Short mmCIF file of C-alpha atoms in Angstrom, two decimals:
data_model
loop_
_atom_site.label_atom_id
_atom_site.label_comp_id
_atom_site.label_asym_id
_atom_site.label_seq_id
_atom_site.Cartn_x
_atom_site.Cartn_y
_atom_site.Cartn_z
CA MET Z 192 29.71 -2.36 116.81
CA LYS Z 193 32.29 -4.68 118.32
CA ARG Z 194 33.21 -5.94 114.88
CA ALA Z 195 33.68 -2.38 113.65
CA ILE Z 196 36.00 -1.59 116.56
CA ALA Z 197 37.93 -4.79 115.96
CA ALA Z 198 38.25 -3.93 112.29
CA ALA Z 199 39.42 -0.42 113.16
CA LEU Z 200 42.04 -1.80 115.55
CA ALA Z 201 43.21 -4.33 112.98
CA LEU Z 202 43.56 -1.65 110.33
CA ALA Z 203 45.35 0.68 112.72
CA GLY Z 204 47.69 -2.20 113.56
CA ALA Z 205 48.29 -2.83 109.89
CA ALA Z 206 49.05 0.86 109.45
CA LEU Z 207 51.59 0.67 112.27
CA VAL Z 208 53.19 -2.40 110.70
CA ALA Z 209 53.31 -0.50 107.42
CA VAL Z 210 55.09 2.37 109.14
CA LEU Z 211 57.66 0.30 110.99
CA PRO Z 212 59.54 -1.36 108.12
CA GLY Z 213 59.40 1.84 106.13
CA CYS Z 214 61.19 3.63 108.91
CA ALA Z 215 63.64 1.05 110.17
CA THR Z 216 65.12 0.15 106.82
CA ARG Z 217 65.94 2.32 103.93
CA SER Z 218 63.32 1.04 101.58
CA ASP Z 219 64.45 1.90 98.09
CA VAL Z 220 61.36 0.34 96.53
CA LEU Z 221 58.95 2.53 98.48
CA TYR Z 222 60.92 5.64 97.75
CA ARG Z 223 61.10 4.81 94.11
CA ALA Z 224 57.35 4.30 94.12
CA ILE Z 225 56.67 7.73 95.53
CA ALA Z 226 59.33 9.91 94.04
CA ASP Z 227 60.50 7.66 91.23
CA VAL Z 228 63.96 8.72 92.19
CA ARG Z 229 67.09 6.74 92.80
CA ALA Z 230 69.47 8.91 94.74
CA PRO Z 231 71.82 8.37 97.66
CA VAL Z 232 69.92 10.89 99.78
CA ILE Z 233 66.18 11.54 99.65
CA PRO Z 234 64.77 13.98 102.23
CA PRO Z 235 61.16 13.50 103.43
CA GLN Z 236 58.54 14.25 100.79
CA GLY Z 237 55.14 15.92 101.00
CA LEU Z 238 51.86 14.50 99.70
CA VAL Z 239 50.71 17.86 98.35
CA TYR Z 240 53.88 19.67 97.38
CA THR Z 241 57.55 18.81 97.39
CA HIS Z 242 60.42 20.90 96.18
CA PHE Z 243 63.87 20.25 97.50
CA ARG Z 244 67.47 19.90 96.53
CA ALA Z 245 69.73 17.12 97.72
CA PRO Z 246 73.15 15.77 96.80
CA LEU Z 247 73.60 13.20 94.03
CA ALA Z 248 77.36 12.93 94.36
CA LEU Z 249 78.91 12.46 97.77
CA ASP Z 250 82.54 11.95 96.85
CA SER Z 251 83.23 15.42 95.44
CA THR Z 252 85.53 17.93 97.08
CA GLY Z 253 85.14 21.14 95.05
CA PHE Z 254 82.58 22.87 92.88
CA GLY Z 255 84.41 24.73 90.14
CA SER Z 256 83.12 27.99 88.71
CA LYS Z 257 80.37 26.91 86.28
CA HIS Z 258 76.87 25.57 86.69
CA GLY Z 259 74.68 23.60 84.31
CA ALA Z 260 71.28 21.98 84.62
CA ALA Z 261 69.17 19.44 82.73
CA VAL Z 262 65.47 18.79 83.32
CA SER Z 263 63.10 15.89 82.85
CA HIS Z 264 59.36 15.82 83.52
CA GLN Z 265 57.00 13.04 84.33
CA ILE Z 266 53.27 12.70 84.77
CA GLY Z 267 51.83 9.58 86.33
CA LEU Z 268 49.23 8.26 88.72
CA PRO Z 269 50.13 8.38 92.41
CA PRO Z 270 51.21 5.00 93.79
CA LEU Z 271 48.99 5.32 96.88
CA PRO Z 272 47.21 3.58 98.50
CA PHE Z 273 49.26 0.44 97.92
CA PRO Z 274 52.76 1.61 97.05
CA TRP Z 275 54.31 -1.82 97.50
CA LEU Z 276 52.21 -3.33 94.73
CA TYR Z 277 53.68 -1.30 91.92
CA THR Z 278 56.31 1.37 91.49
CA GLY Z 279 54.07 4.17 90.33
CA LEU Z 280 52.13 4.35 87.08
CA ASP Z 281 54.23 6.52 84.82
CA LEU Z 282 52.10 7.70 81.93
CA PHE Z 283 54.15 10.43 80.30
CA SER Z 284 57.82 11.14 80.66
CA TRP Z 285 59.85 13.58 78.65
CA GLY Z 286 63.04 15.57 78.87
CA ASP Z 287 66.70 14.73 79.29
CA ALA Z 288 68.12 15.00 82.79
CA SER Z 289 71.41 13.34 82.00
CA GLN Z 290 74.62 14.57 83.52
CA GLN Z 291 76.08 14.92 80.04
CA THR Z 292 73.33 17.31 78.94
CA ALA Z 293 73.60 19.28 82.17
CA ALA Z 294 77.35 19.66 81.76
CA ALA Z 295 76.98 20.67 78.10
CA SER Z 296 74.35 23.30 78.98
CA GLY Z 297 76.78 24.95 81.37
CA GLY Z 298 79.83 24.55 79.15
CA ILE Z 299 81.40 22.25 81.71
CA THR Z 300 84.12 19.86 80.64
CA LYS Z 301 85.23 18.70 84.08
CA VAL Z 302 82.40 17.82 86.46
CA GLU Z 303 83.21 18.53 90.10
CA HIS Z 304 79.91 18.04 91.87
CA VAL Z 305 76.33 16.95 91.14
CA ASP Z 306 73.16 17.83 93.05
CA TYR Z 307 69.55 17.21 92.11
CA ASP Z 308 66.42 19.27 92.38
CA LEU Z 309 63.10 17.45 92.73
CA MET Z 310 59.62 18.95 92.52
CA ILE Z 311 56.50 16.84 93.02
CA VAL Z 312 53.02 18.34 92.79
CA LEU Z 313 50.17 16.25 94.22
CA MET Z 314 52.24 13.12 93.55
CA VAL Z 315 51.16 13.34 89.92
CA TYR Z 316 53.64 15.70 88.31
CA ARG Z 317 57.33 15.28 88.94
CA ARG Z 318 60.19 17.42 87.74
CA PHE Z 319 63.70 16.18 88.17
CA THR Z 320 66.63 18.50 87.55
CA THR Z 321 70.27 17.44 87.49
CA GLU Z 322 72.51 20.28 88.69
CA VAL Z 323 76.12 19.99 87.65
CA TYR Z 324 79.00 22.10 88.97
CA GLY Z 325 82.46 22.19 87.47
CA ASP Z 326 84.85 23.91 85.09
CA MET G 97 25.87 4.87 113.28
CA ARG G 98 28.92 4.73 115.49
CA GLY G 99 29.87 1.46 113.88
CA LEU G 100 29.70 3.10 110.49
CA ASN G 101 32.01 5.89 111.62
CA ALA G 102 34.66 3.46 112.80
CA LEU G 103 35.46 2.24 109.31
CA PRO G 104 36.37 5.63 107.79
CA THR G 105 38.48 6.31 110.86
CA ALA G 106 40.31 3.04 110.45
CA LEU G 107 40.78 3.67 106.74
CA ALA G 108 42.17 7.11 107.53
CA CYS G 109 44.57 5.46 110.00
CA LEU G 110 45.67 3.00 107.35
CA LEU G 111 46.17 5.67 104.70
CA LEU G 112 48.13 7.82 107.14
CA GLY G 113 50.24 4.80 108.03
CA ILE G 114 50.96 4.12 104.38
CA ALA G 115 51.70 7.77 103.76
CA GLY G 116 53.98 7.77 106.79
CA SER G 117 55.76 4.64 105.69
CA THR G 118 56.47 6.02 102.25
CA LEU G 119 56.91 9.70 102.91
CA GLY G 120 57.65 9.93 106.60
CA CYS G 121 61.23 8.84 106.47
CA ILE G 122 64.33 9.59 104.54
CA ALA G 123 66.60 7.54 102.34
CA ALA G 124 70.33 7.71 102.93
CA PRO G 125 73.33 5.39 102.66
CA VAL G 126 73.45 5.06 106.45
CA VAL G 127 70.27 5.25 108.53
CA PRO G 128 70.46 4.56 112.26
CA PRO G 129 67.30 3.23 113.97
CA ILE G 130 64.48 5.76 113.71
CA GLY G 131 61.79 6.42 116.32
CA LEU G 132 58.13 6.65 115.38
CA VAL G 133 57.45 9.41 117.87
CA TYR G 134 60.68 11.34 118.03
CA THR G 135 63.93 11.11 116.10
CA ASP G 136 66.99 13.29 116.22
CA LEU G 137 70.03 11.73 114.63
CA ASP G 138 73.32 12.49 112.98
CA ALA G 139 74.84 10.07 110.50
CA PRO G 140 77.57 10.09 107.86
CA LEU G 141 76.95 10.70 104.17
CA ALA G 142 80.55 10.80 102.99
CA PRO G 143 82.96 9.55 105.66
CA ARG G 144 86.50 10.80 105.17
CA GLY G 145 89.61 11.22 107.22
CA ASP G 146 89.80 14.98 107.45
CA VAL G 147 87.30 17.44 108.88
CA GLY G 148 88.60 20.92 108.13
CA SER G 149 87.91 24.11 110.02
CA LYS G 150 84.54 25.27 108.69
CA ARG G 151 81.00 23.94 108.91
CA GLY G 152 78.04 24.67 106.66
CA THR G 153 74.47 23.38 106.68
CA SER G 154 71.45 23.33 104.38
CA THR G 155 68.00 22.07 105.30
CA VAL G 156 64.82 20.59 103.89
CA THR G 157 61.72 20.95 106.08
CA SER G 158 58.55 18.87 105.86
CA ILE G 159 55.28 19.69 107.61
CA LEU G 160 52.52 17.14 108.32
CA PHE G 161 53.61 14.82 105.46
CA LEU G 162 51.97 17.41 103.20
CA VAL G 163 54.52 19.98 102.13
CA SER G 164 58.27 19.57 101.87
CA THR G 165 60.56 22.35 100.75
CA GLY G 166 64.14 23.48 101.07
CA ASP G 167 67.55 23.35 99.51
CA GLY G 168 69.45 20.50 101.12
CA SER G 169 72.20 20.24 98.53
CA VAL G 170 75.88 19.96 99.28
CA ARG G 171 76.43 23.06 97.17
CA ALA G 172 74.08 25.12 99.35
CA ALA G 173 75.62 23.80 102.55
CA ALA G 174 79.12 24.68 101.33
CA ARG G 175 77.95 28.13 100.27
CA ASN G 176 76.32 28.74 103.63
CA GLY G 177 79.52 27.81 105.41
CA GLY G 178 81.85 29.59 103.01
CA ILE G 179 83.53 26.28 102.17
CA ARG G 180 85.58 25.93 99.00
CA GLU G 181 86.99 22.49 99.62
CA VAL G 182 84.62 19.86 100.98
CA LYS G 183 86.23 17.44 103.40
CA LEU G 184 83.45 15.51 105.11
CA VAL G 185 79.67 15.31 104.72
CA ASP G 186 77.18 14.30 107.42
CA TYR G 187 73.45 14.66 107.69
CA GLU G 188 71.05 15.34 110.52
CA TYR G 189 67.46 14.19 110.63
CA LYS G 190 64.82 15.34 113.06
CA ASN G 191 61.27 14.01 113.16
CA VAL G 192 58.55 14.90 115.66
CA LEU G 193 55.60 12.54 115.02
CA GLY G 194 55.71 13.37 111.32
CA VAL G 195 54.24 16.76 112.16
CA PHE G 196 57.62 18.36 111.78
CA GLN G 197 60.53 16.86 109.91
CA ARG G 198 63.86 18.41 109.13
CA TYR G 199 66.64 17.01 107.02
CA THR G 200 69.99 18.82 107.17
CA THR G 201 73.10 18.32 105.07
CA VAL G 202 76.20 19.19 107.08
CA VAL G 203 79.41 19.92 105.20
CA TYR G 204 82.81 20.26 106.82
CA GLY G 205 85.80 21.69 105.01
CA ASP G 206 87.99 24.70 104.38
#
């Protein structure tokens, strides 16, 4: 009984320690593990469902009149419960989310601004869309 | 029996901690110290010299680490504020025990 309580306290303590560095620093590795995304801004994600848009470019001033998008998909095993051990197990990945493709799809020759759209379902399926604005 | 129940509880704690550490926070170029219990902060995304006269926001909301939705793009924030020329970009982040989290992109301009 006492050992079980001690073990519970130790694990809870470990959980707290796991929380603290994740919060105090911007841990790119952890975020890459979960979302497999490298972006300047990543809003909080959900374990079950995530679908948000966030900026990719922060230095832009205008948007232009046209819009283009390019999509890539990925299916992999969720990195939990030990996200720091590996950066996700990506099994299948297809699509082309490059800025070039996004600009071409919208007929854009001068890119003014770039956002991204990220959807994650059950941490297994991820869809990353590059949204390009310009003229 | 009670001893047996302690282990699943502890494991749940650990999993929640891991989930919190990976999902519970945001990534941004500048992140001020964040509180575990309550956080409400404003920080710069794109610091510039000029502010402009208009302000627009766009938000992403996350509930219980489970579901996260919203359009937090700069484009949406500018559209919401009727801004054609972006001057300065900040963000706001609010977190109440992970139960409720809100990320907001704030755009200033004309």
